[in-house]
Coordinates of C-alpha atoms and ligand atoms in Angstrom, one line a residue:
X1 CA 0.0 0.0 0.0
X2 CA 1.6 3.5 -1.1
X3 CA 0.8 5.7 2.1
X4 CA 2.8 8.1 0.4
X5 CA 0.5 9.4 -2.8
X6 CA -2.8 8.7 -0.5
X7 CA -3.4 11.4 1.8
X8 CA -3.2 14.9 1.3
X9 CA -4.6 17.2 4.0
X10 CA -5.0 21.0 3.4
X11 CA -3.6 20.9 -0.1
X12 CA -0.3 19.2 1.3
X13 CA 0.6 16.0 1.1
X14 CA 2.3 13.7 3.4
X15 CA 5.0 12.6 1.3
X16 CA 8.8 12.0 2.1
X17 CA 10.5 15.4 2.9
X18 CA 13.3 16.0 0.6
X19 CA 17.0 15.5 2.2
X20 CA 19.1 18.6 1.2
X21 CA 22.8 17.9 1.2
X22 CA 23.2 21.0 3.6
X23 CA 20.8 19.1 6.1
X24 CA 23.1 16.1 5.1
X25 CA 26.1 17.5 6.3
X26 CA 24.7 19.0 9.1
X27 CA 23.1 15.9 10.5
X28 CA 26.8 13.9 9.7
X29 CA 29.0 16.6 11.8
X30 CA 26.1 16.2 14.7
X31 CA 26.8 12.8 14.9
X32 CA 30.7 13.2 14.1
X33 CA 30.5 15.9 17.3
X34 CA 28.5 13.9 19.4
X35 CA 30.5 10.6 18.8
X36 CA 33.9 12.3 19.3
X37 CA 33.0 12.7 23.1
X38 CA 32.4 9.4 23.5
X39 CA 34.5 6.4 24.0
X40 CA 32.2 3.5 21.8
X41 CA 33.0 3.6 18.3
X42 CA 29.6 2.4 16.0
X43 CA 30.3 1.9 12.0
X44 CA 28.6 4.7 10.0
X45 CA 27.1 2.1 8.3
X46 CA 24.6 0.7 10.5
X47 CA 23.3 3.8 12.1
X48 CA 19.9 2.9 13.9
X49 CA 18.4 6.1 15.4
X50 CA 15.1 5.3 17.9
X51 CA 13.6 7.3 20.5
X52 CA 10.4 6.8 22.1
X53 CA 7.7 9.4 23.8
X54 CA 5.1 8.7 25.8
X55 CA 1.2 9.4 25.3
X56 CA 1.0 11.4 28.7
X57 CA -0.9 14.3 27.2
X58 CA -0.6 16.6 23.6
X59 CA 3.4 17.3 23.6
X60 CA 4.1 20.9 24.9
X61 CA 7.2 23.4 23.6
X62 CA 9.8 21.3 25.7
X63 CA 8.9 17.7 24.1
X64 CA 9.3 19.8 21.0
X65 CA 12.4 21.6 21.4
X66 CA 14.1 19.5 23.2
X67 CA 12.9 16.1 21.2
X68 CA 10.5 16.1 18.3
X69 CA 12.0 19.1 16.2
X70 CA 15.6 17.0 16.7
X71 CA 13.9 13.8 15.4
X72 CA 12.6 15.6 12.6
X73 CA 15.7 17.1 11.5
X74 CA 17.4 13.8 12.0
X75 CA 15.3 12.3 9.8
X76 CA 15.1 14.9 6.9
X77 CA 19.3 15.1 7.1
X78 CA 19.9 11.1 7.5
X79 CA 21.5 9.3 4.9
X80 CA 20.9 6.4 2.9
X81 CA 20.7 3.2 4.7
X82 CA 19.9 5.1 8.2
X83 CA 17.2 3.6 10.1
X84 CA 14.7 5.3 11.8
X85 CA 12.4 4.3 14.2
X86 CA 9.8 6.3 16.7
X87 CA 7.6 5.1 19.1
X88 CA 4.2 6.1 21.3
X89 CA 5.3 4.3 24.5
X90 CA 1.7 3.5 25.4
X91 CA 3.4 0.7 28.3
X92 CA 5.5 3.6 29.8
X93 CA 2.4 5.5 30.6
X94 CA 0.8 2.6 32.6
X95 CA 3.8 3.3 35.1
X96 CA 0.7 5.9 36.5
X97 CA -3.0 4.7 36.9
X98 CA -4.6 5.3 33.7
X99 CA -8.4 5.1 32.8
X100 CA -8.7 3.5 28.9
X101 CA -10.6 5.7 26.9
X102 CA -8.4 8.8 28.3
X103 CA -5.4 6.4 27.2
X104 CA -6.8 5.5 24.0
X105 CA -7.3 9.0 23.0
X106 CA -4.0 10.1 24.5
X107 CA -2.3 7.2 22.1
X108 CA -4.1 8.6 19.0
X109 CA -3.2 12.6 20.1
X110 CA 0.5 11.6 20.1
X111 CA 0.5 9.9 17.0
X112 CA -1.0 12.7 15.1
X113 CA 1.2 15.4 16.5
X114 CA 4.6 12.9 15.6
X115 CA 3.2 13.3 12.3
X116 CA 2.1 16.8 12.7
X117 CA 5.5 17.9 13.3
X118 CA 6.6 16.1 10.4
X119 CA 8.1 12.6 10.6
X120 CA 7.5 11.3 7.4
X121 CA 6.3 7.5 7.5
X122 CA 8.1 6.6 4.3
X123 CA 11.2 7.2 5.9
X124 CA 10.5 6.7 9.7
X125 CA 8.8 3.3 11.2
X126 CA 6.1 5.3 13.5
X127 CA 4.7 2.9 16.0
X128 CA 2.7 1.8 19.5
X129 CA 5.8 0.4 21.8
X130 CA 2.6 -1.8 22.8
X131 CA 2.5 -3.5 19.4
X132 CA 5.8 -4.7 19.4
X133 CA 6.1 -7.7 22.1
X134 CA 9.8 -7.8 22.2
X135 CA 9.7 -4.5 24.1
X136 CA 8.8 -6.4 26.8
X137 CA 10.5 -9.9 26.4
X138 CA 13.3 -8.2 26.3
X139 CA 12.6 -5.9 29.4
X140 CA 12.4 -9.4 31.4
X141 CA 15.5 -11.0 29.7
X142 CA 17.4 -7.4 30.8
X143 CA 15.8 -7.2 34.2
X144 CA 17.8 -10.6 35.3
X145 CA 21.2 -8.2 34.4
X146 CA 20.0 -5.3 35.7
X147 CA 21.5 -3.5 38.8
X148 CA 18.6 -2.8 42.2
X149 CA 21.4 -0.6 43.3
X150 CA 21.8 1.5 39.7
X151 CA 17.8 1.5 39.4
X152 CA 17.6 2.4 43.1
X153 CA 19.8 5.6 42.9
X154 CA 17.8 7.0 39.7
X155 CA 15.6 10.5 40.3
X156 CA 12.9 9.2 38.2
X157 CA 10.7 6.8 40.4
X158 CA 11.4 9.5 43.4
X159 CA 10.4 12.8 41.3
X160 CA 7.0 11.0 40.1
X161 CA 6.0 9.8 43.9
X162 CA 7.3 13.1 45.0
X163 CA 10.2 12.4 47.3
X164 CA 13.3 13.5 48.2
X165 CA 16.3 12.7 46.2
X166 CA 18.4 11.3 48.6
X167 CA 15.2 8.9 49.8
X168 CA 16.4 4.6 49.3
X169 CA 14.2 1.8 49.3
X170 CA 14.2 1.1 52.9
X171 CA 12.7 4.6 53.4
X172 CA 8.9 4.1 54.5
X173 CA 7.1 6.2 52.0
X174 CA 9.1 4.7 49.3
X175 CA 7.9 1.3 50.4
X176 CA 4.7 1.9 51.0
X177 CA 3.9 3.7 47.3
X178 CA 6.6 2.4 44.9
X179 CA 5.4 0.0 42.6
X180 CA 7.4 -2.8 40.5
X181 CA 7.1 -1.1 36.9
X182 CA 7.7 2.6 38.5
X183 CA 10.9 1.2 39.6
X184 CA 12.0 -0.9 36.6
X185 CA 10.9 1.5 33.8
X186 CA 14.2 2.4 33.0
X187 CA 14.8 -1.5 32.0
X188 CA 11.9 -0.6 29.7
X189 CA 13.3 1.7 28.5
X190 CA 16.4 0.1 28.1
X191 CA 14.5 -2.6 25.7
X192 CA 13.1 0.0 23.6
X193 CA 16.2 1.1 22.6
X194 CA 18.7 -1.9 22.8
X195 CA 15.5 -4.1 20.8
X196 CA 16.2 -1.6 18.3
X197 CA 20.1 -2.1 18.7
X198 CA 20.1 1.6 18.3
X199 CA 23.2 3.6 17.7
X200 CA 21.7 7.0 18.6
X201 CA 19.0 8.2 20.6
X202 CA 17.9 11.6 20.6
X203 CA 16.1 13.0 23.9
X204 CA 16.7 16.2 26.3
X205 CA 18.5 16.5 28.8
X206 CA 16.0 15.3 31.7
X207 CA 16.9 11.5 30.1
X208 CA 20.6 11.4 30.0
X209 CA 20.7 9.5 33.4
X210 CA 18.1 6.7 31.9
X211 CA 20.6 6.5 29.0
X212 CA 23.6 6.0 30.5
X213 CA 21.3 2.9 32.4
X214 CA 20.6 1.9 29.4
X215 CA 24.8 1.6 28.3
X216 CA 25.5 0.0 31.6
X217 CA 22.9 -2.5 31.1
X218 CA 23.9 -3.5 27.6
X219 CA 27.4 -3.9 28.9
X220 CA 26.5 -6.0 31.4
X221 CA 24.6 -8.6 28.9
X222 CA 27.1 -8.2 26.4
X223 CA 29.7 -8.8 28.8
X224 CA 27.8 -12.2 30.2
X225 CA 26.0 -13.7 26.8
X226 CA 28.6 -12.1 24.0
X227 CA 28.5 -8.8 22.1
X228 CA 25.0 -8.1 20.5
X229 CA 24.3 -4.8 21.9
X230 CA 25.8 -1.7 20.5
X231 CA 26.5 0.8 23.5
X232 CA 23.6 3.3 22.2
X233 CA 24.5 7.4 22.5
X234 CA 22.9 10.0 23.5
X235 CA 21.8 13.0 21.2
X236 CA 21.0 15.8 23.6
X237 CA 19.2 18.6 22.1
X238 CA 20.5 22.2 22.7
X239 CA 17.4 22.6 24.0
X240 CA 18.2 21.0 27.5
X241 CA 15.4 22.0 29.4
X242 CA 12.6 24.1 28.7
X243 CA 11.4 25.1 31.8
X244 CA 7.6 25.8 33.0
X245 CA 5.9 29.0 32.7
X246 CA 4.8 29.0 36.3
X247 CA 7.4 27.3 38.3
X248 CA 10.4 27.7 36.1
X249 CA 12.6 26.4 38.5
X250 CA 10.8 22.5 37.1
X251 CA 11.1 21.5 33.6
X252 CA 7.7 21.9 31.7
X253 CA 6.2 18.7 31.8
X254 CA 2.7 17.4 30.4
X255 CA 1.5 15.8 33.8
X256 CA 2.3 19.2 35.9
X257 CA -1.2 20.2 37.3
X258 CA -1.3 23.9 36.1
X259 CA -2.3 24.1 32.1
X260 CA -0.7 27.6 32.0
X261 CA 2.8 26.0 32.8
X262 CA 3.2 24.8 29.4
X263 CA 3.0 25.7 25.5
X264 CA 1.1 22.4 24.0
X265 CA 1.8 22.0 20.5
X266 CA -2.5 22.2 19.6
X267 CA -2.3 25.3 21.3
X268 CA -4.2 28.9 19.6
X269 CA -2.0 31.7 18.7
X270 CA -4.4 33.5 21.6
X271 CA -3.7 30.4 24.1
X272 CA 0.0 31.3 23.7
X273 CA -0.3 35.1 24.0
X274 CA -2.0 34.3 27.4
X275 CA 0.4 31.8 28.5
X276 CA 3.4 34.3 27.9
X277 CA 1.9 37.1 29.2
X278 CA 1.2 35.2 32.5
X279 CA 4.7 33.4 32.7
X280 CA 6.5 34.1 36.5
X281 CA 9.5 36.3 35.5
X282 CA 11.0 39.1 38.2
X283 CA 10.5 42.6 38.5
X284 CA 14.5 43.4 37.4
X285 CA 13.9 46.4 35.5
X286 CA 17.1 45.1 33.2
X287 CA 17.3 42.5 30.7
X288 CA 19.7 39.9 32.3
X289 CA 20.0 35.8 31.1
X290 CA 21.0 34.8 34.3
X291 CA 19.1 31.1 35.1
X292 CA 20.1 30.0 38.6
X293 CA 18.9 34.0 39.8
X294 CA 16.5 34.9 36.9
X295 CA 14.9 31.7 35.9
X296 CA 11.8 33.0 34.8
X297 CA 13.0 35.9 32.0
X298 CA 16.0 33.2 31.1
X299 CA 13.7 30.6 30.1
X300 CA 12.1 33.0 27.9
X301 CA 15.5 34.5 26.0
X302 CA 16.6 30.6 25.6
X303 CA 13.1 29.9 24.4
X304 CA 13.4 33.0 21.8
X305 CA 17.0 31.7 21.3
X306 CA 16.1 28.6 19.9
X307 CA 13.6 29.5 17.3
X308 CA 15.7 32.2 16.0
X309 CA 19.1 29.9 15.8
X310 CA 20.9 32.7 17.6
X311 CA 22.5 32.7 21.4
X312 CA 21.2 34.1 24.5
X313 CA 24.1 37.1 24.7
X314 CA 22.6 37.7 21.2
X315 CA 18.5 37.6 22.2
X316 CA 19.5 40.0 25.4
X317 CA 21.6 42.6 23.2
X318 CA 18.8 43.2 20.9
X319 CA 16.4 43.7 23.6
X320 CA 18.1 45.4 25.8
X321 CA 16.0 48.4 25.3
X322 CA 12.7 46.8 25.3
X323 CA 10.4 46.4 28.1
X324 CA 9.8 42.4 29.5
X325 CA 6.3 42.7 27.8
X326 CA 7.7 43.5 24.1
X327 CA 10.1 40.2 24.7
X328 CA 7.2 38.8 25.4
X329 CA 4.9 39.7 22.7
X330 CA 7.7 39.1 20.4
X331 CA 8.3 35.1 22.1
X332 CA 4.5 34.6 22.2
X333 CA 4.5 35.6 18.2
X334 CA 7.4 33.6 17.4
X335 CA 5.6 30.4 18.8
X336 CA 2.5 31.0 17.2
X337 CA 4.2 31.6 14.0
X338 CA 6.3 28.3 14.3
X339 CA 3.4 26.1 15.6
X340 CA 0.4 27.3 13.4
X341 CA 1.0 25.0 10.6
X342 CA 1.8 22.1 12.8
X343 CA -1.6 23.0 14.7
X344 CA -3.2 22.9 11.3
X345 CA -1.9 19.3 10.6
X346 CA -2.4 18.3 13.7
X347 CA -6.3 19.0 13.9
X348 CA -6.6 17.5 10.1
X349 CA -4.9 14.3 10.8
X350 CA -7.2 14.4 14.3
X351 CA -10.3 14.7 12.2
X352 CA -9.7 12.0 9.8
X353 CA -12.0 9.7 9.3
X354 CA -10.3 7.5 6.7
X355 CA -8.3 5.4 8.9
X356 CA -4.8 7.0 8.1
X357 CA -3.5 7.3 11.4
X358 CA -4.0 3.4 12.1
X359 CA -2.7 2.6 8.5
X360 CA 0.5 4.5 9.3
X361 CA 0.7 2.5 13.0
X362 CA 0.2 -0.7 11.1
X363 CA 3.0 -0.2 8.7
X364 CA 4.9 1.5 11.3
X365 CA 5.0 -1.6 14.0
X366 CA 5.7 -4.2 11.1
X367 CA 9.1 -2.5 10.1
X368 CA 9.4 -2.7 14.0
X369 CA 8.5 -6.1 14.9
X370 CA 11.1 -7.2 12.3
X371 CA 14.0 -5.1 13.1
X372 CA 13.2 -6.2 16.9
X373 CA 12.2 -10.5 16.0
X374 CA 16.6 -9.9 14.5
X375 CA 17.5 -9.0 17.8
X376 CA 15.5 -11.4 19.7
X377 CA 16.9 -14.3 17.7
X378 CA 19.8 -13.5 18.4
X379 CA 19.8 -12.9 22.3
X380 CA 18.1 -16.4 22.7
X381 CA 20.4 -18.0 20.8
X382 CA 22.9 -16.7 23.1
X383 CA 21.1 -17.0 26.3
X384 CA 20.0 -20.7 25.1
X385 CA 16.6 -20.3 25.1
Ligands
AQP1 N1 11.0 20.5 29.6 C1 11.6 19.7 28.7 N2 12.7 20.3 28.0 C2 13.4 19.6 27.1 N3 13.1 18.3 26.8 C3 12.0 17.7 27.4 N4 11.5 16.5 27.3 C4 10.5 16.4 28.2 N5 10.3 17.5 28.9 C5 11.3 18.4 28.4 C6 11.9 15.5 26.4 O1 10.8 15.0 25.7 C7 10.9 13.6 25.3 C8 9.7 12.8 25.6 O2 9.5 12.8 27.0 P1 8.4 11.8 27.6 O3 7.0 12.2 27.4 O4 8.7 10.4 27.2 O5 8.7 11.9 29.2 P2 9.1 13.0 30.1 O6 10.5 13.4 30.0 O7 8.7 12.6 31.5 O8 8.2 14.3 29.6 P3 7.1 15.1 30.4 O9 6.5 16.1 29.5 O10 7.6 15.5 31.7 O11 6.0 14.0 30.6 P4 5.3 13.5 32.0 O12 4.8 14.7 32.6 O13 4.2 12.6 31.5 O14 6.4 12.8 32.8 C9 12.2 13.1 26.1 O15 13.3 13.0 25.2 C10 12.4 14.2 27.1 O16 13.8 14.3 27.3

C-alpha cells in the first residue's frame, strides 16, 4: 500500500521530505561531534536512530524543542541506509494509573502530532511500543542483568512519587507507594532502545541518566552472553530544558497540574499570547540571562534563542531596550508563527476519518516487529533459550 501518494490534507501532502545535502552534512557533523566525546565507536554504516515518547498528554514546547524538532531534522538530514524508528510508549504511561478511553485517546493525540511535526512515515517506522512484544521480552530478559542498586539511585521513580532525592528503598514512603514497573521502567526503556540495537538516541537532557542505564545494562549482557548490543549514544538537544511557565525552577512537563505552565503544540496563537503574558518572571527592570537568579526571563530569552538559531548574549543585546512585555509579545509571536501549521496538521490528521493514522501505526509496527524478532533471535540464541 503506497501511504505516500494517498493522503493529502490541506492541499499538502504527506509525502517523504526532501533531504538537502546541507541538512546532510549538518546531520553527519552532529553525529561526528557527538561521537567524538564518546568512547564507543559504531560503523557509519549501521546507524539505527530510535527514541520513544510517551502518550501522557498533547506534547508541549519542551517535548518539542528539546525532542520532536531533533527527530525531525534527524530524519530529513539522515543518509541512505539510516534507520529510523519512533515510538508512542503507550506501556510507559501505565507506570501511572490510567483510565482506557483517556489512554486511547491520549495514544491517538500523540500519533498525530509525531506526524504533525513532520516525521514522514516513508522514511521513519512510526509505532505503538505496545505493538511490538519484544519491548517487553526483552525488558524481562534485561531485568535478570540489571543492577537494584543503579535503578535504586535514579531520580525518576522519586520525582513521580514526589520524594526526596536522597530517599532509598528502605525509606517508608518509598515502600509503601513504589510500585514494580515505577521502579524498573528504566529497564523498559532500556528494551526500547537496545531491541532496536540503536546507535543514537535523541532526547533532552532530563533523560541522559536513563541512557547512560541503558549503556550499563547492555554492557552487562554483552559482557555475560557475548556482544549483541551496540553501546547506544545519546543526542542531547540544545534545548536541555525548557522550563515551565509558572514554576520555572521545574522542567515543563505534560502531567504538571497547572495548564498555563506549558505551551502544548495544539495550542491557539491567543492560548500562547496568554500563556506568555502570564509566565513568573521578576520585577528586574534590566534585561539579564541569568538562570540560577532569573529563571523566569531566562527561560524565555533561551526559548526566543532557539527559534531564531541565535544565542542568549545575542537575544539580550537586541532587547536590551525593550520592556519584558515587548520580549514577550515578540516570544508569544514567534511560537504561534512556528506552531500554526503544525496545529493545522495536527487538527486535520485528528479529524480524519479514513483510517490513516492506524494505516500508518500498522506499517509503522511491522518495520518494528522485524527489526526487533533480528535482535531477539539473536539474544536467545545466546542466552539458550
Ligand atoms: N521540559 C523539557 N525540556 C526539554 N526536553 C524535554 N522532554 C520532556 N520535557 C522536556 C523530552 O521530551 C521527550 C519525551 O518525553 P516523555 O514524554 O517520554 O517523558 P518526560 O521526559 O517525562 O516528559 P514530560 O513532559 O515531563 O511528561 P510527563 O509529565 O508525563 O512525565 C524526552 O526526550 C524528554 O527528554
Amino acid at each position: 500500500m503506497d501511504l505516500k501518494t494517498r493522503v493529502v490534507y490541506n492541499g499538502q501532502s504527506f509525502t517523504k521530505l526532501g533531504v538537502s545535502a546541507r541538512n546532510r552534512v549538518q546531520f553527519e557533523g552532529l553525529i561526528q561531534h557527538r561521537r567524538s566525546s564518546h568512547s564507543t565507536k559504531t560503523s557509519a554504516a549501521h546507524k539505527t536512530i530510535f527514541s520513544g515518547i510517551q502518550p501522557t498528554g498533547v506534547p508541549h514546547l519542551g517535548n518539542y524543542l528539546g525532542a520532536l524538532r531533533e527527530w525531525v531534522q534527524l530524519q530529513n538530514g539522515a543518509t541512505e541506509g539510516t534507520k529510523l524508528l519512533f515510538s508512542v510508549v503507550d506501556l510507559h504511561a501505565l507506570t501511572v494509573p490510567q483510565d482506557a478511553p483517556w489512554l486511547r485517546n491520549c495514544k491517538k493525540e500523540m500519533f498525530a502530532t509525531l506526524l504533525a511535526v513532520g516525521l514522514d512515515p516513508a522514511r521513519s517506522a512510526i509505532f505503538y511500543q505496545s505493538d511490538v512484544s519484544a519491548h517487553t521480552e526483552l525488558f524481562w530478559i534485561l531485568s535478570t542483568v540489571a543492577s537494584m542498586g543503579y535503578l535504586s539511585r535514579m531520580t525518576q521513580w522519586k520525582s513521580k512519587l514526589q520524594l526526596p532525592e536522597n530517599t532509598n528503598l528502605e525509606d517508608s514512603a518509598a515502600r509503601a507507594k513504589l510500585r514494580l514497573g515505577l521502579f524498573s521502567y528504566p529497564v523498559l526503556q532500556a528494551a526500547d532502545i537496545l531491541v532496536h540495537r540503536a546507535t543514537h538516541v535523541p532526547v533532552g537532557e532530563d533523560q541522559r541518566q536513563h541512557l547512560e542505564f541503558s549503556r550499563n545494562t547492555a554492557n552487562s549482557f554483552n559482557h555475560l552472553y557475548g556482544s549483541i548490543f551496540p553501546l547506544p549514544e545519546a543526542l542531547i538537544s540544545p534545548a536541555k530544558r525548557v522550563m515551565s511557565f509558572k514554576e520555572p525552577t521545574l522542567k515543563m512537563s505534560k502531567s504538571h497540574p497547572d495548564e498555563r505552565s506549558r505551551i502544548l503544540l495544539s495550542d491557539t496563537p491567543e492560548d500562547i499570547h496568554r500563556k506568555i503574558k502570564g509566565a513568573l518572571t521578576d520585577s528586574e527592570p534590566q534585561l539579564k540571562y541569568d538562570p540560577d537568579n532569573r529563571p523566569g526571563v531566562s527561560n524565555l530569552i533561551e526559548i526566543l534563542a532557539h527559534f531564531e538559531g541565535k544565542s542568549c548574549e545575542e537575544v539580550v543585546s537586541e532587547f536590551q531596550h525593550s520592556s519584558l512585555g515587548a520580549l514577550k509579545g515578540h516570544v508569544a509571536s514567534r511560537i504561534a508563527n512556528h506552531l500554526q501549521p503544525i496545529r493545522e496538521r495536527y487538527i486535520a490528521l485528528i479529524e480524519n476519518k479514513t483510517g490513516y493514522l492506524e494505516d500508518v501505526a500498522n506499517q509503522g509496527s511491522q518495520v518494528a516487529r522485524s527489526n526487533a524478532e533480528r535482535t531477539m533471535k539473536q539474544v536467545k540464541e545466546a542466552l539458550g533459550l
